[in-house]
PDB file of C-alpha atoms in Angstrom:
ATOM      1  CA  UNK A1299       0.000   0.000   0.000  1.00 66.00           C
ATOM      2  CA  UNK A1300       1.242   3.201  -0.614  1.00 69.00           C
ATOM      3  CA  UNK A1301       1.935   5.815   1.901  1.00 91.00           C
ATOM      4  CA  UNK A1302       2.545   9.294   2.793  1.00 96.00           C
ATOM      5  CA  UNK A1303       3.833   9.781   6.275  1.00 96.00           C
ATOM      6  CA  UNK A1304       4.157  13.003   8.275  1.00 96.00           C
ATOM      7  CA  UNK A1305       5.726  12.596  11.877  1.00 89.00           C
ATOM      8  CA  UNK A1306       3.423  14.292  14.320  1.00 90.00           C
ATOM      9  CA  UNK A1307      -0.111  15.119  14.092  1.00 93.00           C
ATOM     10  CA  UNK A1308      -0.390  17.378  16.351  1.00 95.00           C
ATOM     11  CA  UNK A1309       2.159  20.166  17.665  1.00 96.00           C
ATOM     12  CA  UNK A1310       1.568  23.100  19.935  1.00 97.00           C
ATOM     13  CA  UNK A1311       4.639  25.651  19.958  1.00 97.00           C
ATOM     14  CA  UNK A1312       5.273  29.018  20.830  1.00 97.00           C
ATOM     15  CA  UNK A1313       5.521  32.137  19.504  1.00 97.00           C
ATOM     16  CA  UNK A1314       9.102  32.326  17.617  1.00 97.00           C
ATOM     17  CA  UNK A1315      10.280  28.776  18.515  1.00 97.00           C
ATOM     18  CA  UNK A1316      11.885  26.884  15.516  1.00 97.00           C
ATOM     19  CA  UNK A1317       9.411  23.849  13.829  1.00 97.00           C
ATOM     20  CA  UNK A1318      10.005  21.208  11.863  1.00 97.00           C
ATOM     21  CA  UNK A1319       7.375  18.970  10.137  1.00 97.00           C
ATOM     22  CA  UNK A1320       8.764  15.866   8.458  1.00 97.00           C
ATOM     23  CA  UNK A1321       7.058  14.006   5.447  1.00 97.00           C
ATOM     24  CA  UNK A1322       8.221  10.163   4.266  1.00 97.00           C
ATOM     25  CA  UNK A1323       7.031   8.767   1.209  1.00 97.00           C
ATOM     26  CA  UNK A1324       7.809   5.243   0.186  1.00 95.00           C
ATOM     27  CA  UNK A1325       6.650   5.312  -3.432  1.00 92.00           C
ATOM     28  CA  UNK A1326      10.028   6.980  -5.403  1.00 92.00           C
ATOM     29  CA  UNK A1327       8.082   9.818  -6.277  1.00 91.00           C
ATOM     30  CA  UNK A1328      10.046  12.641  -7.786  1.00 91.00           C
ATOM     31  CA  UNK A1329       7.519  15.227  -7.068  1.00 91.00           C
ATOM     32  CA  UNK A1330       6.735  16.346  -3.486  1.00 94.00           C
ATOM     33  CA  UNK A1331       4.217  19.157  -2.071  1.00 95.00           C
ATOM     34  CA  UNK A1332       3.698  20.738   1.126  1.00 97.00           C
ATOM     35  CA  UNK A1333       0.105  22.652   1.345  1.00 97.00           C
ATOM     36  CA  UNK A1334      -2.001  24.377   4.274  1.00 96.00           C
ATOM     37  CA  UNK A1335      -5.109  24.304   4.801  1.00 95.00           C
ATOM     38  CA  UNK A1336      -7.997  26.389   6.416  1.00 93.00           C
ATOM     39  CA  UNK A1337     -11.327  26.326   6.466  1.00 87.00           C
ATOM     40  CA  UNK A1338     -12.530  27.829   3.872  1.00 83.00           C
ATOM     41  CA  UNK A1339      -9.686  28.824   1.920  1.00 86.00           C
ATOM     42  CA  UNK A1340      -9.038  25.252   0.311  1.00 87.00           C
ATOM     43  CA  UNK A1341      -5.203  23.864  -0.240  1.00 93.00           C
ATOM     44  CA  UNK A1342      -3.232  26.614  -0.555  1.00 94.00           C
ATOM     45  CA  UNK A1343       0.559  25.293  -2.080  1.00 94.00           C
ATOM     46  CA  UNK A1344       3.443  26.684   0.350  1.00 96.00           C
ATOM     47  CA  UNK A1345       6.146  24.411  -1.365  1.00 96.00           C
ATOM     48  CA  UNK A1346       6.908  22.408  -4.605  1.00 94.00           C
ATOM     49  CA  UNK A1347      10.287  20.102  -4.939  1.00 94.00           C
ATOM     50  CA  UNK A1348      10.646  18.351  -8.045  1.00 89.00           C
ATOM     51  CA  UNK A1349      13.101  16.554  -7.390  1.00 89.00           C
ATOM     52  CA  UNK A1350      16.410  16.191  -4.346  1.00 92.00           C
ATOM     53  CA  UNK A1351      17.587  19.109  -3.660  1.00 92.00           C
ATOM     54  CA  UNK A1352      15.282  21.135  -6.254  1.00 92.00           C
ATOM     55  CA  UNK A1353      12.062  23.234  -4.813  1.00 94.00           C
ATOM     56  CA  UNK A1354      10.150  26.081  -6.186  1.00 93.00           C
ATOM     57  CA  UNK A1355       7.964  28.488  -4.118  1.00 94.00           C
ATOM     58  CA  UNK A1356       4.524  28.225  -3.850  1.00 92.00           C
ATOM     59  CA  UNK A1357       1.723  30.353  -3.284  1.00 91.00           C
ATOM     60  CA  UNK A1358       2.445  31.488   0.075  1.00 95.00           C
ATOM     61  CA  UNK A1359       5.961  30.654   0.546  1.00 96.00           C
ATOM     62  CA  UNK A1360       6.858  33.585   3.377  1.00 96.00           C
ATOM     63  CA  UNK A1361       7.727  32.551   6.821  1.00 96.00           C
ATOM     64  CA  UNK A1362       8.534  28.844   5.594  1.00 98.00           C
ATOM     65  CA  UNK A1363      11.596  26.915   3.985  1.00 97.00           C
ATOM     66  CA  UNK A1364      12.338  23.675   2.994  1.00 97.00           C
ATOM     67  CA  UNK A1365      14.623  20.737   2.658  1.00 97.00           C
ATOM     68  CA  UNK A1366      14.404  18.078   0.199  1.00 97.00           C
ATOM     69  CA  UNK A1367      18.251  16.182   1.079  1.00 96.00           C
ATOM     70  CA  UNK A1368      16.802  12.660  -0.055  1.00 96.00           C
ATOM     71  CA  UNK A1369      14.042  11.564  -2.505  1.00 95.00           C
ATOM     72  CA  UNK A1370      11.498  10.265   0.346  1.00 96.00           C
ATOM     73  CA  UNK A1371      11.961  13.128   2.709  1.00 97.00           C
ATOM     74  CA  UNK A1372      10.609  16.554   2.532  1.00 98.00           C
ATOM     75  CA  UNK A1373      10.653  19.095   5.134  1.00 97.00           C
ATOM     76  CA  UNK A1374       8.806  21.874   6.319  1.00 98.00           C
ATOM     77  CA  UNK A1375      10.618  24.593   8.704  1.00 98.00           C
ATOM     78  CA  UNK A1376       8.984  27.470  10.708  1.00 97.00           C
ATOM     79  CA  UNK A1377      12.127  29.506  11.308  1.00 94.00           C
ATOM     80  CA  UNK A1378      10.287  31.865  13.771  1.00 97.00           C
ATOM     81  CA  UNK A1379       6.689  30.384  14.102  1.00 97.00           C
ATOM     82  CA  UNK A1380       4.262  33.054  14.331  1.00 97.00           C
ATOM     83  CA  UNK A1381       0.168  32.613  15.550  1.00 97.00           C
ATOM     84  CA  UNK A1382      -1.270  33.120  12.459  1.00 96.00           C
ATOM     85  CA  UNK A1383       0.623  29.836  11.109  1.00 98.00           C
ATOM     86  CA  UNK A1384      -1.531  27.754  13.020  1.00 98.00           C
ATOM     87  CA  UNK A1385      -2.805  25.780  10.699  1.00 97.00           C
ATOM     88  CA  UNK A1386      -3.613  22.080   9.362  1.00 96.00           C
ATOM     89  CA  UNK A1387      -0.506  21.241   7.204  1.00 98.00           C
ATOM     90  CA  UNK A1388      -0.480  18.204   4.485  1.00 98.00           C
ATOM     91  CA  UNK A1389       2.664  17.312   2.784  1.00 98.00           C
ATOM     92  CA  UNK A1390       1.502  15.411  -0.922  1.00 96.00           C
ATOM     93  CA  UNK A1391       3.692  13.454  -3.207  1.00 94.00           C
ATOM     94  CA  UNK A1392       3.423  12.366  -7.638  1.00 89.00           C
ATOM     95  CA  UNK A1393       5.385  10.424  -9.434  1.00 83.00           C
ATOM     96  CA  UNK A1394       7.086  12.860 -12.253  1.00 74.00           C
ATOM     97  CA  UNK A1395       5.353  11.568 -15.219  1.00 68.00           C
ATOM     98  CA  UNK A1396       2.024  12.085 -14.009  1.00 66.00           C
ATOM     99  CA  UNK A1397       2.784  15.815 -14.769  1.00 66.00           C
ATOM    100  CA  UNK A1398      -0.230  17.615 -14.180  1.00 63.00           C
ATOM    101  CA  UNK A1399      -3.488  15.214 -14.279  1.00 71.00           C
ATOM    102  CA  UNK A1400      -1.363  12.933 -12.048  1.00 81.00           C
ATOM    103  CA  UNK A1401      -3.165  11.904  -8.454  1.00 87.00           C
ATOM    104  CA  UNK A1402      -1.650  13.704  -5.755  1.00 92.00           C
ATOM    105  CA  UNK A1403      -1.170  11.204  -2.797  1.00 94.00           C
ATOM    106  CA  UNK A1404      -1.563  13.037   0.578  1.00 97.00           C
ATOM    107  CA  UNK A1405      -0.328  12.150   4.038  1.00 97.00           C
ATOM    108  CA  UNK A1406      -2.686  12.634   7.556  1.00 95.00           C
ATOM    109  CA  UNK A1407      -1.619  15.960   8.058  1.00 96.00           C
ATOM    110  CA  UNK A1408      -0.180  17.598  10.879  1.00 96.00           C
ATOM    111  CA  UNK A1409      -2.529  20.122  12.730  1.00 96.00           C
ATOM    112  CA  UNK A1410       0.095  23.138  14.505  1.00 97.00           C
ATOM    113  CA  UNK A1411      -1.065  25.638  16.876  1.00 97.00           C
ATOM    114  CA  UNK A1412       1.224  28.632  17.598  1.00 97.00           C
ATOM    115  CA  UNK A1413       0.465  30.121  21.093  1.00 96.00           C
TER     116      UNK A1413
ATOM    117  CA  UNK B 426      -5.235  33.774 -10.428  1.00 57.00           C
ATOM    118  CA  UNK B 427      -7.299  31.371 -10.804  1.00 63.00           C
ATOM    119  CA  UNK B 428      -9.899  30.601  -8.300  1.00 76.00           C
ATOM    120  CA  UNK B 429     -12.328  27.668  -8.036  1.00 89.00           C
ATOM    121  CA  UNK B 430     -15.485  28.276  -6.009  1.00 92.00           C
ATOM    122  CA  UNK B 431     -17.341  25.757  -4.442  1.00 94.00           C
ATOM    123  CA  UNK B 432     -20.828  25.166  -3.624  1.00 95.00           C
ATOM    124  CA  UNK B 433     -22.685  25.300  -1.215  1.00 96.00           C
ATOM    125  CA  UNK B 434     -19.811  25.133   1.651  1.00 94.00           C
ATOM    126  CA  UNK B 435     -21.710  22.636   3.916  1.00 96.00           C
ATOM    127  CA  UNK B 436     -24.874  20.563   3.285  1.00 96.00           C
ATOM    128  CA  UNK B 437     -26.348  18.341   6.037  1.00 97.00           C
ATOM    129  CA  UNK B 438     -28.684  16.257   4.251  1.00 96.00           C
ATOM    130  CA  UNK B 439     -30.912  12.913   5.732  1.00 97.00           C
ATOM    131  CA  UNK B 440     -29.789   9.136   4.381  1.00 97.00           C
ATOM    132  CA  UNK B 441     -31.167   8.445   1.524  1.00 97.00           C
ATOM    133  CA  UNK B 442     -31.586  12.050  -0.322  1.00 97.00           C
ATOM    134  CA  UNK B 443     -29.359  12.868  -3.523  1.00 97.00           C
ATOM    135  CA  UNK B 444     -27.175  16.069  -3.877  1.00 97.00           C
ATOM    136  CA  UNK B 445     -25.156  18.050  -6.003  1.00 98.00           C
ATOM    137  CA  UNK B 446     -21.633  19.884  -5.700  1.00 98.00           C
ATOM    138  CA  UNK B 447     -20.437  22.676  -8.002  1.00 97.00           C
ATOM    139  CA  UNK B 448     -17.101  23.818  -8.458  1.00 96.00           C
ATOM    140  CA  UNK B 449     -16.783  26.618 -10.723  1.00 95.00           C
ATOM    141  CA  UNK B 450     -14.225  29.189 -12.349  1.00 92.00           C
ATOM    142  CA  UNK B 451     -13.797  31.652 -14.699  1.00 90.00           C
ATOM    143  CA  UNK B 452     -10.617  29.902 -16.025  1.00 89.00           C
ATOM    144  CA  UNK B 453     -10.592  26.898 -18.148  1.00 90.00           C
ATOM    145  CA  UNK B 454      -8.426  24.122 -16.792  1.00 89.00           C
ATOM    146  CA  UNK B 455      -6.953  21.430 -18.230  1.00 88.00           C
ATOM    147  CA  UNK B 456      -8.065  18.540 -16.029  1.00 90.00           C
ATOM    148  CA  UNK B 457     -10.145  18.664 -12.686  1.00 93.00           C
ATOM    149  CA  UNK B 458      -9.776  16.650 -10.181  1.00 95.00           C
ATOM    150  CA  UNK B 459     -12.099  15.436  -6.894  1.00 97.00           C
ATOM    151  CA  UNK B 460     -10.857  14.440  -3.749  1.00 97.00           C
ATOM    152  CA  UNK B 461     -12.762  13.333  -0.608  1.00 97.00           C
ATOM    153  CA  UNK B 462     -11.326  13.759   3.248  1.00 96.00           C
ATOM    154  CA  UNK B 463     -12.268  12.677   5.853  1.00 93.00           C
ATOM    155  CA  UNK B 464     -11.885  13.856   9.575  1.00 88.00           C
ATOM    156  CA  UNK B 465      -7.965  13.254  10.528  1.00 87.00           C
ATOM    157  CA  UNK B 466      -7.080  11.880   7.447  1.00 91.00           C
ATOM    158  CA  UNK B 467      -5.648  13.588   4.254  1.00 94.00           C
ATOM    159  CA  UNK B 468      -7.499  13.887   0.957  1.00 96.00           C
ATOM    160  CA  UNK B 469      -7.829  11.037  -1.428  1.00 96.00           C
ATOM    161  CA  UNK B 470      -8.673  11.434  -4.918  1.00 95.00           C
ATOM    162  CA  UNK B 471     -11.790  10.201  -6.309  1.00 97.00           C
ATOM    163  CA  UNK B 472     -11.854  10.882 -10.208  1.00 95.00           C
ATOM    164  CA  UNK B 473      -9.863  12.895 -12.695  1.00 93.00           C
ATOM    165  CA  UNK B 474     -11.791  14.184 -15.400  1.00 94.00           C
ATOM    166  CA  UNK B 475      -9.918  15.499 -18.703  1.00 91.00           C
ATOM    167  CA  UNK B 476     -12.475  15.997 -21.736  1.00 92.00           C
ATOM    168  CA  UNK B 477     -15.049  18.970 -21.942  1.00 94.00           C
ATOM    169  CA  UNK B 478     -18.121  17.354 -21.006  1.00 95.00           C
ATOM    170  CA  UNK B 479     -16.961  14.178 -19.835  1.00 96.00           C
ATOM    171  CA  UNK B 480     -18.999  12.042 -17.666  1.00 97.00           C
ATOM    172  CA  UNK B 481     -17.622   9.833 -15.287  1.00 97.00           C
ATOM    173  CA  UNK B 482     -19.805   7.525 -12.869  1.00 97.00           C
ATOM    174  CA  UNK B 483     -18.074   6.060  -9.495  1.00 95.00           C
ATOM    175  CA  UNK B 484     -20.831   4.203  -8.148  1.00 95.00           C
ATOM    176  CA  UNK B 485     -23.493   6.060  -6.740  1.00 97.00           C
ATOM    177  CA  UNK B 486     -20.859   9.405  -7.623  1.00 97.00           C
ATOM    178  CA  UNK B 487     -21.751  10.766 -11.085  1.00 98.00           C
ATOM    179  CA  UNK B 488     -18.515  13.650 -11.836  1.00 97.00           C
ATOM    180  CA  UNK B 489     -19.028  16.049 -14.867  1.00 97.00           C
ATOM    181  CA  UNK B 490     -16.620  18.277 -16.611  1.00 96.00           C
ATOM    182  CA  UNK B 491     -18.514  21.116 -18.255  1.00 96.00           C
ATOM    183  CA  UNK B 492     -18.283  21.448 -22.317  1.00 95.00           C
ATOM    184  CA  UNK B 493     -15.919  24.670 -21.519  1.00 94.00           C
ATOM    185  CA  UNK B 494     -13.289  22.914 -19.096  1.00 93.00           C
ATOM    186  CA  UNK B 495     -14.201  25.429 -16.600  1.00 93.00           C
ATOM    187  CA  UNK B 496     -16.722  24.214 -14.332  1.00 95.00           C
ATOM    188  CA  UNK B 497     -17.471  20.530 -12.699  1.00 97.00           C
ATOM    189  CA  UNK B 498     -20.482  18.961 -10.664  1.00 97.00           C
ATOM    190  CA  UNK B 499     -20.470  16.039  -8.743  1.00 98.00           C
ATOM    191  CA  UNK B 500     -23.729  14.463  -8.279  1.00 98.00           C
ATOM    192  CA  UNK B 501     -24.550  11.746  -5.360  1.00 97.00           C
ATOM    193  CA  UNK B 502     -27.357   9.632  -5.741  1.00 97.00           C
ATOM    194  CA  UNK B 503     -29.154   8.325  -2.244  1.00 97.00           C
ATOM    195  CA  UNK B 504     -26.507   9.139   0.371  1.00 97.00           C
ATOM    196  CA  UNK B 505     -25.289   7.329   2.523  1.00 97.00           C
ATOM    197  CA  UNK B 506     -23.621   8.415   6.040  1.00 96.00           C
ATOM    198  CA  UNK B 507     -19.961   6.595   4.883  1.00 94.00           C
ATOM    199  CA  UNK B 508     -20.725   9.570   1.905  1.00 96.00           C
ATOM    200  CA  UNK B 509     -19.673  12.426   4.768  1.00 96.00           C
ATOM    201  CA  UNK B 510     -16.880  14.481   4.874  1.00 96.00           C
ATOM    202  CA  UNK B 511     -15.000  17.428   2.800  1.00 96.00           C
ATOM    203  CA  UNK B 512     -15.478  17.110  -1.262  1.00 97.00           C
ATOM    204  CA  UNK B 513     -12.355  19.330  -2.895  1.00 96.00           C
ATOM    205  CA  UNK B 514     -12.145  19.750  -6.616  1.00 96.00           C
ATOM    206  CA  UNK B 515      -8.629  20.652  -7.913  1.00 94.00           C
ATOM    207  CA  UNK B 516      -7.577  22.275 -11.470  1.00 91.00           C
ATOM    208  CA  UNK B 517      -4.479  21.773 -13.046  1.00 84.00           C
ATOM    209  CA  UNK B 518      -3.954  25.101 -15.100  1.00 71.00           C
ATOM    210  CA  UNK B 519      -3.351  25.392 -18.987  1.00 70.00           C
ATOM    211  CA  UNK B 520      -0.298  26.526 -18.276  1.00 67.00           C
ATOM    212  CA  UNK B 521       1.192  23.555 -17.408  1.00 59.00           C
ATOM    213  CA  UNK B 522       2.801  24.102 -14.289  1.00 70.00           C
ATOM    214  CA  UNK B 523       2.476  22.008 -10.865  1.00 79.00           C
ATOM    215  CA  UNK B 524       0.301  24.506  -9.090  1.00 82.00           C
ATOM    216  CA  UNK B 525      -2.779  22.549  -8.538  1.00 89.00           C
ATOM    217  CA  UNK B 526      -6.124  24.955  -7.884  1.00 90.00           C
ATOM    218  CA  UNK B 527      -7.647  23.233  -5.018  1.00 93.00           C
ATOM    219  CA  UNK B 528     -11.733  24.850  -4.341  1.00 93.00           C
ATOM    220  CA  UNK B 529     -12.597  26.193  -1.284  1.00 89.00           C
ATOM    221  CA  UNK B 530     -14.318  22.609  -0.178  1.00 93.00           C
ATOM    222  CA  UNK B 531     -17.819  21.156   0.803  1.00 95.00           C
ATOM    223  CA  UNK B 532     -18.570  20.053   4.021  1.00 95.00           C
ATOM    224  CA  UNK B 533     -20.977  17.528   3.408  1.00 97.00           C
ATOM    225  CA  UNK B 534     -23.264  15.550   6.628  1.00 97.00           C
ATOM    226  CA  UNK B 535     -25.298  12.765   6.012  1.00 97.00           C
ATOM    227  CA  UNK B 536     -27.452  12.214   8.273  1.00 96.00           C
ATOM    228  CA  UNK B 537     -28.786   8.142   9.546  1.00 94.00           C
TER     229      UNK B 537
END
């Protein structure tokens, strides 16, 4: 079975503490994704990497980086976490040839609150 | 930017009654996607649907892609309470690129 795996599910931090959210997929996919999402506002795409070591920015990129040193791990980083990144956050993953019909393959998500 | 909205945002309908999802834009797309989630778990894709007015049936789901590749529906016939929880469509742009357009989502209860 194929699987998306993101090491915690839930996380409370503080104001301007350092976080790290982890995603594992076990399916060689080239392409990885890291979204938020809130009600009402849908999926909104923070991060792309297409491949190791490659990303692009998404649509709301500020206040987050990444790290994409292997093929099956992609990471999220809060440098400074801030309240209004509390959030539900779901990391995704597609093989590269799907290119853009391809089925995105989500893990649980990881629901962060910022106090 | 494109935007997809959804409709209506939540529905709380009784067992056995049949409903219908929109997702609509003023951009044409070049394939839309659904995807179903349910509470703590991530999204999972139901159908991808590529042709203007394509069709697709998924059981009791019926999916359409509208003639202009800029709207989709997503009809379900007598629902069932395993049939709750948060319907996203997703666009993949013209342009080719990897930003998916996820919709705003529809919160849909079905009621025993």
């Amino acid at each position: 079975d194929v699987k998306v795996t993101q090491s915690s599910r839930y996380l409370v931090k503080r104001t301007g503490e350092k976080v790290f959210l982890e995603c594992v997929q076990d399916m060689d996919h080239e392409n990885m994704f890291w979204y938020r999402q809130d009600p009402g506002l849908g999926l909104r795409l923070i991060y792309f990497s297409y491949d190791v070591k490659m990303k692009e920015k998404g649509d709301i990129p500020e206040g987050y980086s990444v790290s994409r040193e292997k093929k099956e791990r992609f990471s999220l980083i809060l440098e400074s976490a801030s309240t209004n990144q509390t959030s539900m956050y779901l990391c995704a993953s597609r093989p590269d040839w799907a290119s853009n019909t391809g089925e995105l393959f989500f893990g649980e998500g990881s629901r962060l609150t910022v106090l | 930017t494109q935007l997809l909205e959804q409709s209506p945002q939540f529905l709380s309908i009784q067992e056995g009654e049949n409903l219908t999802v929109y997702c609509n834009s003023s951009s044409v797309f070049s394939s839309l996607q659904w995807y179903r989630q349910e509470p703590g778990e991530g999204p999972v894709l139901l159908v991808t649907v590529v042709t203007g007015g394509e069709v697709k049936k998924l059981k009791r789901l019926t999916f359409q892609f509208g003639d202009a590749r800029k709207d989709s529906s997503l009809h379900i016939t007598a629902a069932q309470p395993g049939d709750t929880g948060l319907y996203l469509c997703a666009g993949t742009p013209t342009s080719g690129t990897y930003k998916y357009i996820f919709g705003t989502g529809t919160r849909l209860k079905v009621l025993a």
